[in-house]
Coordinates of C-alpha atoms and ligand atoms in Angstrom, one line a residue:
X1 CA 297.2 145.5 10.9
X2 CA 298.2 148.4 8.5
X3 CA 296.3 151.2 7.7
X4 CA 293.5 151.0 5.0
X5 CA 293.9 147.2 5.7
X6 CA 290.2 147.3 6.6
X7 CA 288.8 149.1 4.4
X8 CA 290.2 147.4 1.7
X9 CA 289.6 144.0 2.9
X10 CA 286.0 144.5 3.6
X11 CA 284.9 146.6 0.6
X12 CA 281.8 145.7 -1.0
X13 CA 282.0 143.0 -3.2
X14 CA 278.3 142.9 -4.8
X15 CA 275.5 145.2 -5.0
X16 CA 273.5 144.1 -2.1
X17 CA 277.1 144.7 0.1
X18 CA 277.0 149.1 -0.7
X19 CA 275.6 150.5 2.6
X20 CA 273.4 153.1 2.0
X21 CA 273.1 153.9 -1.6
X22 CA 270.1 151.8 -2.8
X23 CA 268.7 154.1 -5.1
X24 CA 272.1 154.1 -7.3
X25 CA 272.6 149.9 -6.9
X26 CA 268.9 149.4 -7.4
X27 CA 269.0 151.5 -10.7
X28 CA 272.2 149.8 -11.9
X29 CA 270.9 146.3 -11.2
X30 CA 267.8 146.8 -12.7
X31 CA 269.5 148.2 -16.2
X32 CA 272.5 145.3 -15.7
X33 CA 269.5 142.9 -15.7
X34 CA 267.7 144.0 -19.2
X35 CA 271.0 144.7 -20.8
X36 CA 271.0 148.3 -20.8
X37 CA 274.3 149.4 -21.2
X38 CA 275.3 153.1 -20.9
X39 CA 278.6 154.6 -22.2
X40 CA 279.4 156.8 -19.9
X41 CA 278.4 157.2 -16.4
X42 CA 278.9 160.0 -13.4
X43 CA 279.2 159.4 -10.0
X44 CA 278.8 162.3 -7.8
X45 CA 279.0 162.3 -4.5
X46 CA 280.9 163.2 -0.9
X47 CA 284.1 161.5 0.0
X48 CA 284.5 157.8 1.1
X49 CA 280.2 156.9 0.4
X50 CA 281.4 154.4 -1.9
X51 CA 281.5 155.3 -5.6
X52 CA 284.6 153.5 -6.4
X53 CA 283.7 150.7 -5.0
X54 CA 280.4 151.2 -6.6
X55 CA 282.3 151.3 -10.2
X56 CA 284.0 148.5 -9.9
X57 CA 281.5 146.0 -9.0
X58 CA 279.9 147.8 -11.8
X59 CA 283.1 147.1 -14.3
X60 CA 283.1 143.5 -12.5
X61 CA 278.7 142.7 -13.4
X62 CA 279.8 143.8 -16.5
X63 CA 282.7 141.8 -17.3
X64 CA 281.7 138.6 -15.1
X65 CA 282.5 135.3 -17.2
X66 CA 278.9 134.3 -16.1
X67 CA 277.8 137.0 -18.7
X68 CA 276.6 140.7 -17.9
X69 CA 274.7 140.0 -14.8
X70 CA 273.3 141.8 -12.2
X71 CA 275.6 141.0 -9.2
X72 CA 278.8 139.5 -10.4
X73 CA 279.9 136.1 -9.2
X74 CA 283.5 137.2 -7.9
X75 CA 284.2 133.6 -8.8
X76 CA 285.4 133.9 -12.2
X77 CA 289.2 134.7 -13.2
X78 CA 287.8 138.2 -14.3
X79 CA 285.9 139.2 -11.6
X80 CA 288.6 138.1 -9.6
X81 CA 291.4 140.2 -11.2
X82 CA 289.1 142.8 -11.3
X83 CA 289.0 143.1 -7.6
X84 CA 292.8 142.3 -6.8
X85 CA 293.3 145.2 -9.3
X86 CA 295.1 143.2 -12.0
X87 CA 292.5 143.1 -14.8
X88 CA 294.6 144.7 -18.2
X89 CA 290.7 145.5 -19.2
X90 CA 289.9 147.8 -16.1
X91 CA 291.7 151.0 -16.0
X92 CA 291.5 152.7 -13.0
X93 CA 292.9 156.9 -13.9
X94 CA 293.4 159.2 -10.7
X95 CA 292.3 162.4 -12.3
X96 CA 294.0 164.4 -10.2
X97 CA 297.0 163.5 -11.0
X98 CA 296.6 162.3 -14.5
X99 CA 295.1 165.8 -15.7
X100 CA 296.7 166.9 -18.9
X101 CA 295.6 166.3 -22.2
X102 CA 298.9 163.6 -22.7
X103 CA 297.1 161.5 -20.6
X104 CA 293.6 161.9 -22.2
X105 CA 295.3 161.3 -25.6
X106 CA 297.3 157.8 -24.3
X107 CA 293.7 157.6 -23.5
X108 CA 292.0 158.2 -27.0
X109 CA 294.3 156.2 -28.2
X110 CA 294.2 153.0 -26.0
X111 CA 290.0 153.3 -26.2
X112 CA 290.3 152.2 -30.3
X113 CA 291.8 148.8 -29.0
X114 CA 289.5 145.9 -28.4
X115 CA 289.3 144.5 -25.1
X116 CA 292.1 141.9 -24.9
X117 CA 290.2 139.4 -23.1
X118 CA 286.7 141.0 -21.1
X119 CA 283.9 141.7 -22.9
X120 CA 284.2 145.7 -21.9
X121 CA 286.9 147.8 -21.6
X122 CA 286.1 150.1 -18.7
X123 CA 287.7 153.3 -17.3
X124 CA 286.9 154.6 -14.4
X125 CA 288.0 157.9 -14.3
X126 CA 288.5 159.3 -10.3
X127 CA 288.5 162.6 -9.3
X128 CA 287.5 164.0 -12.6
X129 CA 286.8 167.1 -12.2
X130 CA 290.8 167.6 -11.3
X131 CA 290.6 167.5 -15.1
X132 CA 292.2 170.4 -17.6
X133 CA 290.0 172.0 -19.5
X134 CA 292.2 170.4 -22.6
X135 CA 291.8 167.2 -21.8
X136 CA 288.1 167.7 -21.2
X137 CA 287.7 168.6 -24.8
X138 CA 289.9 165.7 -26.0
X139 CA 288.1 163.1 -24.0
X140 CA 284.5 164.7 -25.4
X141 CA 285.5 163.9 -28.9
X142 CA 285.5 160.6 -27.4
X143 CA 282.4 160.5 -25.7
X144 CA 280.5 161.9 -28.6
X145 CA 281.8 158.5 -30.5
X146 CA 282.1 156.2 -27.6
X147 CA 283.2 152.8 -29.5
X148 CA 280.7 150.1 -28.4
X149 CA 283.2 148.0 -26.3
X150 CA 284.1 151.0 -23.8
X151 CA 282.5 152.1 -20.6
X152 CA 283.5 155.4 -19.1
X153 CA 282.8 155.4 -15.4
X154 CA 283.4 159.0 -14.0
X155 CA 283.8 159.5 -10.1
X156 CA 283.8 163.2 -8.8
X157 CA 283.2 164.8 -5.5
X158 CA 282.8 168.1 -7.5
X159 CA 280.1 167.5 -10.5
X160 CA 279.7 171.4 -10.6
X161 CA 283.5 171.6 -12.4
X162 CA 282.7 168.9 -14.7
X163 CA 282.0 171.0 -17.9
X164 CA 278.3 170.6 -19.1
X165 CA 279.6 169.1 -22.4
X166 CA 280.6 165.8 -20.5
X167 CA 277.7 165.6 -17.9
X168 CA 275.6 166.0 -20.6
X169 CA 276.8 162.5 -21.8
X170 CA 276.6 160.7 -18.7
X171 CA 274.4 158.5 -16.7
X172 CA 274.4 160.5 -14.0
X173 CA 274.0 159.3 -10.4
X174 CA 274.3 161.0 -6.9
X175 CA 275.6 158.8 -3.9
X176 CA 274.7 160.8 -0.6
X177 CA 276.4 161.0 2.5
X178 CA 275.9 158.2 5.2
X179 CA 273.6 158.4 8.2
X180 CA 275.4 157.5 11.8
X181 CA 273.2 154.9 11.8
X182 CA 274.4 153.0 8.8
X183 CA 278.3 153.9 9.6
X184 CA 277.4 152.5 13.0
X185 CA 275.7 149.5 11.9
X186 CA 278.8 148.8 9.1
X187 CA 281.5 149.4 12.6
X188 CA 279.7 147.0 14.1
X189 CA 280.0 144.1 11.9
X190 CA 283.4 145.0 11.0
X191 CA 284.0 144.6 15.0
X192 CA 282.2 141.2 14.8
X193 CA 284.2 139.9 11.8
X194 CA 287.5 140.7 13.3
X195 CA 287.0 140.3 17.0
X196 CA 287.7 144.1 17.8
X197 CA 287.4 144.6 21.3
X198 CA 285.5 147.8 22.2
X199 CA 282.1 149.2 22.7
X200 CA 278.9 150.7 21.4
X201 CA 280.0 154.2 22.8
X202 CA 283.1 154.4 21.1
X203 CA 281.5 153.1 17.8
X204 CA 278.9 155.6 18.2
X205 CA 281.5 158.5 19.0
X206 CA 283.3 157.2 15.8
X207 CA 280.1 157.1 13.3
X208 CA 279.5 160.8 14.2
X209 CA 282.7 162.4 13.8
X210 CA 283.1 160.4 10.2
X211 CA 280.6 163.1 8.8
X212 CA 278.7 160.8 6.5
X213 CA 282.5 159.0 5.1
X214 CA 282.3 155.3 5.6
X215 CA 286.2 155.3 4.9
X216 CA 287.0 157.7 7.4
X217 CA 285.2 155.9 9.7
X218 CA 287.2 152.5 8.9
X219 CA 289.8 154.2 8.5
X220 CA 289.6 155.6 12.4
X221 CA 288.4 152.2 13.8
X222 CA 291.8 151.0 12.3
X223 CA 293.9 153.4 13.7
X224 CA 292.6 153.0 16.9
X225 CA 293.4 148.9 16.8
X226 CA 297.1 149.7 16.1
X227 CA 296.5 152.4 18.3
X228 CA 295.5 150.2 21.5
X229 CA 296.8 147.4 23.4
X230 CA 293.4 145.4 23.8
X231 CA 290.7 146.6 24.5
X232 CA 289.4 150.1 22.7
X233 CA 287.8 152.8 25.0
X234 CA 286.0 155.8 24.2
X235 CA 288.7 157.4 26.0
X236 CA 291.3 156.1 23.5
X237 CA 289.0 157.8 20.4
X238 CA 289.1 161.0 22.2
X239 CA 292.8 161.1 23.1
X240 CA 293.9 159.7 19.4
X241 CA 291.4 162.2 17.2
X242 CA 291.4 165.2 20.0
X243 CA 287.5 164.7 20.3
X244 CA 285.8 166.6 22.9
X245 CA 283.4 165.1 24.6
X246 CA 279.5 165.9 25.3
X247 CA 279.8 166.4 29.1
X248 CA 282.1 169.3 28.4
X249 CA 279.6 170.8 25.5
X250 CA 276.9 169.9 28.1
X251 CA 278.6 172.3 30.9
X252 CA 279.1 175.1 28.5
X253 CA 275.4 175.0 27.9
X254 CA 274.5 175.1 31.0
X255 CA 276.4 177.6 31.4
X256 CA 275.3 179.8 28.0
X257 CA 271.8 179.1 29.6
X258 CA 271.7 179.9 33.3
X259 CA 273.8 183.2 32.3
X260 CA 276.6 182.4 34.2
X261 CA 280.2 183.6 32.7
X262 CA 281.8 181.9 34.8
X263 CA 281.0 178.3 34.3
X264 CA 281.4 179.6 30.4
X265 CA 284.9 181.0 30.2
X266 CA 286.3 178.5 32.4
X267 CA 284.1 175.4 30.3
X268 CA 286.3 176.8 27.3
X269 CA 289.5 177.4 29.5
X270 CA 289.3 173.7 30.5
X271 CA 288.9 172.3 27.0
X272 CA 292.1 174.7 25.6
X273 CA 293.8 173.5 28.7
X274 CA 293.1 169.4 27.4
X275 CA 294.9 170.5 24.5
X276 CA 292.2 170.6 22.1
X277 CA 292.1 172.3 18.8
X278 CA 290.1 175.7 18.7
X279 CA 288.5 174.4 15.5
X280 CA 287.4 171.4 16.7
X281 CA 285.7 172.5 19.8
X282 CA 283.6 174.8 17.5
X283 CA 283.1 172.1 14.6
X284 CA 282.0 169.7 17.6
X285 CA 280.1 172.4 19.4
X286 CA 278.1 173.3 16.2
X287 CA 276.9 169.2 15.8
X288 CA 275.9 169.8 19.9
X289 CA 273.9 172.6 19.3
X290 CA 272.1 170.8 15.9
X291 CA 271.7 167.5 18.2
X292 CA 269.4 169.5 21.0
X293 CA 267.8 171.4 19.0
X294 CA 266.5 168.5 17.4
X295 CA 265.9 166.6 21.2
X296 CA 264.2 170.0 22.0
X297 CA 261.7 169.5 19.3
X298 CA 261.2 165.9 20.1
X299 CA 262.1 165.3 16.1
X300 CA 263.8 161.8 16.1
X301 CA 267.0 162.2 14.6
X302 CA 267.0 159.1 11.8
X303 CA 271.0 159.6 11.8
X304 CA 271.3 159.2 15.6
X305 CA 272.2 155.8 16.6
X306 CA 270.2 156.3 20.7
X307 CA 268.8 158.8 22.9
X308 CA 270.8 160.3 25.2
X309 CA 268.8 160.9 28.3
X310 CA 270.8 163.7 30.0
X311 CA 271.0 165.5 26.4
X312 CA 267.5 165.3 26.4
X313 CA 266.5 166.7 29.3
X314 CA 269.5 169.9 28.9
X315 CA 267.6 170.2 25.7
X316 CA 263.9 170.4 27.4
X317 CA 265.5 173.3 29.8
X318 CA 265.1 175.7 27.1
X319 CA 263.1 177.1 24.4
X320 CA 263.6 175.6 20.6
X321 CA 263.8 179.6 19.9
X322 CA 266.6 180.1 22.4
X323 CA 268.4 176.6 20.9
X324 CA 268.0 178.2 17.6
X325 CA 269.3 181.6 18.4
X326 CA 272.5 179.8 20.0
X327 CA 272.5 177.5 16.7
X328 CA 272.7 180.7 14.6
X329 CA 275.3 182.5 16.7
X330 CA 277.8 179.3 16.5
X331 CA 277.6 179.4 12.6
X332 CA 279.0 183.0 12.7
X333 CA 281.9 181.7 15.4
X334 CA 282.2 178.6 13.2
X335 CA 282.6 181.3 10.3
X336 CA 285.0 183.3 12.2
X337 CA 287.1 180.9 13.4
X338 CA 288.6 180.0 9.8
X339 CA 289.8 183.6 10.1
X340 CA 291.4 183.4 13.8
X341 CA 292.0 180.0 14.4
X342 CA 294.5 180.4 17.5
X343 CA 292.0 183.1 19.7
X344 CA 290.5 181.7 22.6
X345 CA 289.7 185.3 23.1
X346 CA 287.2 184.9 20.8
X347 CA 285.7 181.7 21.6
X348 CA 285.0 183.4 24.7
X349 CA 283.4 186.8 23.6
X350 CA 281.3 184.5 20.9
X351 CA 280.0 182.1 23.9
X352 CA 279.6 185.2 26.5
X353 CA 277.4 186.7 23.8
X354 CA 275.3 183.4 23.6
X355 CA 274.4 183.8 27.3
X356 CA 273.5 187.3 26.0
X357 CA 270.3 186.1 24.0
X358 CA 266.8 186.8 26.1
X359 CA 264.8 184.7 26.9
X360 CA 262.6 184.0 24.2
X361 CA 260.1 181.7 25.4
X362 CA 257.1 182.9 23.3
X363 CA 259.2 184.8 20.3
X364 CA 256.2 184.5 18.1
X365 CA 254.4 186.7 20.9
X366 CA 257.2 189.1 21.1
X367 CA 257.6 190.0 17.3
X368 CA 253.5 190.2 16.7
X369 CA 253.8 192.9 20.6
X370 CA 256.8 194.8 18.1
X371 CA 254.2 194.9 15.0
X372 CA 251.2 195.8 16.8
X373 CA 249.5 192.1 15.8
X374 CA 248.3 190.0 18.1
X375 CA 247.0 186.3 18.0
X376 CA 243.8 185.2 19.0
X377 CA 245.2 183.7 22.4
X378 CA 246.8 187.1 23.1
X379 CA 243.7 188.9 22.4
X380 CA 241.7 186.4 24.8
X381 CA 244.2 187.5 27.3
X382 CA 243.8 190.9 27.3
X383 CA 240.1 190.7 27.3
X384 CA 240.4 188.6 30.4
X385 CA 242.3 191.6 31.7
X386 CA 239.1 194.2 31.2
X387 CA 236.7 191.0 33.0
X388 CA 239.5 191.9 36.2
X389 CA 238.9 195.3 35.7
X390 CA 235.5 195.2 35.9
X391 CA 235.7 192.9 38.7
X392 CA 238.0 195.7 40.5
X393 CA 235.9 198.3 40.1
X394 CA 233.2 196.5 42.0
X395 CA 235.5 196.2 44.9
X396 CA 235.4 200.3 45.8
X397 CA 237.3 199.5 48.8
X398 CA 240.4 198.4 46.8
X399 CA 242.6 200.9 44.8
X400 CA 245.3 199.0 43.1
X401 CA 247.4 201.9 43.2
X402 CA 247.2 202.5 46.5
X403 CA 247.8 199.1 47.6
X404 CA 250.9 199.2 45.4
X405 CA 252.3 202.6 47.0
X406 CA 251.9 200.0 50.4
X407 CA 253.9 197.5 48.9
X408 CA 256.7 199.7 47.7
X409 CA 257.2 201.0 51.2
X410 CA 257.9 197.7 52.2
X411 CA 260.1 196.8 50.0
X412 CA 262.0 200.3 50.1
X413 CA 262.3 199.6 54.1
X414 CA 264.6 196.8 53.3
X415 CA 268.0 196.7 52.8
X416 CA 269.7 196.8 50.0
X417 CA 268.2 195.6 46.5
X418 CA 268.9 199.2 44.8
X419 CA 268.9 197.9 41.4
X420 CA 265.2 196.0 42.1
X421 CA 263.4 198.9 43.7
X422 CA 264.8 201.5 41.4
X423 CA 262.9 199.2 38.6
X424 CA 259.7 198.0 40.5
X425 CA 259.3 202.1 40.4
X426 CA 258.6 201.8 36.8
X427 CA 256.0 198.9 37.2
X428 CA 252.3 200.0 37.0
X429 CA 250.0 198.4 39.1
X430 CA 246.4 196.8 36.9
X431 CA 244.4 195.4 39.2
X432 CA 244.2 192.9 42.7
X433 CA 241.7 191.1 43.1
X434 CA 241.0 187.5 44.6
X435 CA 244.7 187.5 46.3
X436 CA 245.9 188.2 42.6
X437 CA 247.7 191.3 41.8
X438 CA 248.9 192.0 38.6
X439 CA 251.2 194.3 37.3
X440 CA 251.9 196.0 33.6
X441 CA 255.9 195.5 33.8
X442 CA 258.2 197.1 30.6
X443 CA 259.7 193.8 28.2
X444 CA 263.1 195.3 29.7
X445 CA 262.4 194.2 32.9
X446 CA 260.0 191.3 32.7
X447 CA 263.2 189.3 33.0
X448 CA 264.5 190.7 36.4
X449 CA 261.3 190.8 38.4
X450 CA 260.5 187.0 37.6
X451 CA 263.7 186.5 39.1
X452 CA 263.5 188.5 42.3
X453 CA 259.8 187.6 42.0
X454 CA 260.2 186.1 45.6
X455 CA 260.7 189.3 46.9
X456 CA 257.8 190.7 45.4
X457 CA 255.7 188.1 47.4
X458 CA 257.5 188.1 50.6
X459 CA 256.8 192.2 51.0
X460 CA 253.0 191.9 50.1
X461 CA 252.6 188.7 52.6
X462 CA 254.3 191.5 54.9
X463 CA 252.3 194.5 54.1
X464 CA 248.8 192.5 53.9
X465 CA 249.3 189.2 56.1
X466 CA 248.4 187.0 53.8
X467 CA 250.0 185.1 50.5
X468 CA 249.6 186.7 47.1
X469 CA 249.9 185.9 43.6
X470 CA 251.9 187.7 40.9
X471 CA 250.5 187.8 37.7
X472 CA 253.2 190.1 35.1
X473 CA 251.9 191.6 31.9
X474 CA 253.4 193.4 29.4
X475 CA 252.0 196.2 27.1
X476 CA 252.9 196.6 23.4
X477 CA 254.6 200.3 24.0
X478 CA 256.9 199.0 26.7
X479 CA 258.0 196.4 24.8
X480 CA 258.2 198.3 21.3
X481 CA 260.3 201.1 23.3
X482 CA 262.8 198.5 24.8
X483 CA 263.3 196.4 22.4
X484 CA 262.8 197.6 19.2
X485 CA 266.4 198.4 18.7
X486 CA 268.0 195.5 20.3
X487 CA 270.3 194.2 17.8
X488 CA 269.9 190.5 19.1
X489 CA 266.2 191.1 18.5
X490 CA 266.6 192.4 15.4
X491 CA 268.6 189.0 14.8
X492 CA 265.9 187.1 16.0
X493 CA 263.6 188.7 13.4
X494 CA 266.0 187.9 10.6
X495 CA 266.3 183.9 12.2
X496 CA 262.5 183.6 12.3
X497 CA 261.6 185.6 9.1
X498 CA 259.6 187.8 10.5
X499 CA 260.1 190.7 8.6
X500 CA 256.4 190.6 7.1
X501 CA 254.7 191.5 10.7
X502 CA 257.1 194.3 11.5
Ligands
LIG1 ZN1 282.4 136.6 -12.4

């Protein structure tokens, strides 16, 4: 099977056929059906969604022996020559190589001639925007006087270049980029028709990468049968198109996540080492990080063909704000990288600086603690905090301070742990009370002591006998002082917007 073979073969022949552009087939089948005719018509749209096919079952509904109908009959002589290519009434112009105002004259020229045998002379113009600014002008002076037998159909992925003049003339309609579900479903029954043998991961693998382009999806489904021997694997679509797969993006998060720059740099060494392209580890990386963000806020992707269970749960591990910090560091690497495509150096550095972004579990918390406003939850909790103190103060036997002075000792008889007790020293005790202690800890080291929290709780079961609880605070001063210059946090403001509270 050759290339294109496919795509050609299985084009849509009718309307009801064009996958996912209902509101531009509805439109034209409704006007086909009351006889509106336009002149001149613009399709605008992404690559491969279908607008040449779209204009020629256009040219073929309105050329169909059967008169101008709303689906053509692809029975008839015309409609038939139409689709082989061979109608003398159909011109088909590649406007990126037919630019020049020569052409556009032939053009003016050929458009005074009656059809020789359809009822409609049609030109479909592709590519027009590729169009010189001369032969713009020539073919306006046409469009200003179309003759009545002459349909202009204009295809462009670029309707910003075509000059205001002409889309000012024109039926304008946009064709929009295909979901994975409706690329999927199309692979599908393109696998059904011709007995492909393969699977529903590989299809799915395919429908993604084809960003939105039905073609480039065929087009990669046909590669991949001259490609294999019998049947097509998931591994063959990776190996053929250098796609990288999830697990790999799923270790690198893990990695981004748990802090660890190890697992990180060697995640990356181990894809470079596959042979993959730099720039397609950070294109596919990018449509990672937009996939669980969107399984981390339980939004149900309508382009995703299923749900991935381990994705999901990766996804749960972390805060949407964390995601979204991660999301808005890989468009700056994906931004970069056009720059350096060859540094794995700085794939590195822009991942180690991923697993640089605090924790953020409650951001909206953190930015009202750096402008002094609080929420009514966080007020509630700091009145709770006076009931304790109140509550301590009935207790004259217990001085929080003193108790905390006991605990320290503890902890300093130890071995070891520098970097914790030289930290816990700038911890201020608040109050204990019902086997509850609870401490006023800076923002800069709220992090650490949750970690080595264990600790904490190990020396008071040692210095009182008996199991306590931890509860960690954190004052609006401390945090203002550590963080308020913390370029990721100032980051974080511009992400969320939230200039207004600061
Ligand atoms: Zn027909």
């Amino acid at each position: 099977m050759g290339y294109l073979v496919l795509t050609r073969k299985y084009r849509p022949q009718n309307f009801n056929e064009v996958v996912g552009q209902k509101h531009v087939t509805q439109t034209l089948m409704s006007a086909l059906r009351h006889g509106r005719v336009g002149h001149s018509y613009l399709f605008a749209g992404p690559r491969g969604v279908g607008k040449t096919s779209v204009a020629r079952i256009l040219a073929k509904s309105l050329n169909c022996e059967k008169g101008v109908v709303e689906n053509p009959c692809n029975e008839c002589e015309t409609c038939i020559s139409i689709t082989k290519g061979s109608a003398i009434d159909v011109i088909e112009i590649d406007g990126a190589s037919n630019r020049g105002i020569d052409e556009i004259r032939d053009l003016r020229e050929a458009v005074a001639y009656s059809p020789s045998s359809a009822r409609y002379k049609v030109y479909i113009i592709d590519e027009v925007h590729m169009l010189t600014k001369e032969a713009f002008n020539a073919l306006l002076k046409t469009l200003e006087e179309p003759p009545s037998h002459v349909v202009f159909i204009f295809a462009t992925t670029e309707p910003q270049k075509v000059p205001k003049t002409v889309l000012s003339r024109c039926q304008r309609f946009d064709f929009r980029m295909l979901t994975e579900k409706e690329i999927f479903s199309k692979l599908e029954s393109l696998v059904e028709l011709e007995s492909i043998d393969t699977d529903e991961e590989t299809l799915n693998l395919l429908a993604t990468r084809a960003e939105g382009s039905i073609r480039d999806a065929e087009g990669m489904l046909e590669q991949l049968v001259s490609y294999s021997e019998g049947r097509i694997t998931i591994g063959d679509a990776k190996e053929v198109f250098g796609f990288i797969g999830e697990e790999s993006y799923m270790k690198l998060f893990e990695g981004i996540s748990n802090r660890d720059e190890k697992i990180i740099i060697e995640g990356v060494e181990d894809i470079i080492q596959k042979g993959y392209d730099l720039r397609e580890l950070v294109y596919g990386w990018l449509q990672f990080i937009r996939k669980l963000l969107l399984y981390n806020l339980d939004i149900p992707d309508p382009t995703s063909v299923e749900i991935n269970k381990d994705l999901k749960r990766l996804a749960k591990s972390v805060s949407p704000e964390f995601i979204t910090a991660v999301l808005n560091l890989s468009t700056d690497m994906e931004k970069d990288i056009r720059n350096i495509p060859y540094s794995q150096v700085f794939i590195d550095l822009s991942m180690l600086r991923m697993a640089r972004i605090p924790d953020l579990r409650d951001i909206n918390t953190l930015i009202e603690e750096l402008g002094g406003h609080r929420t009514e939850e966080k007020k509630k909790s700091y009145t709770k905090r006076e009931e304790t103190l109140t509550e301590v103060k009935e207790e004259p036997l217990t001085d929080v301070g003193e108790l905390w002075q006991r605990i320290i000792k503890t902890i300093d008889k130890t071995n070891g742990k520098n970097f914790f007790k030289s930290f816990l020293k700038e911890v201020e005790p608040v109050s204990f009370s019902n086997n509850r202690l609870e401490l006023n800890v800076p923002s800069s080291h709220k992090e650490h002591l949750k970690e080595d929290i264990h600790l904490l709780k190990e020396a008071c079961k040692e210095t009182f006998g008996f199991d306590v609880e931890v509860d960690i605070i954190t004052t609006q001063e401390s945090v203002g002082e550590a963080l308020k210059d913390d370029p990721m946090i100032k980051k974080i403001k511009e992400i969320f917007n939230a200039e207004e509270y600061i």
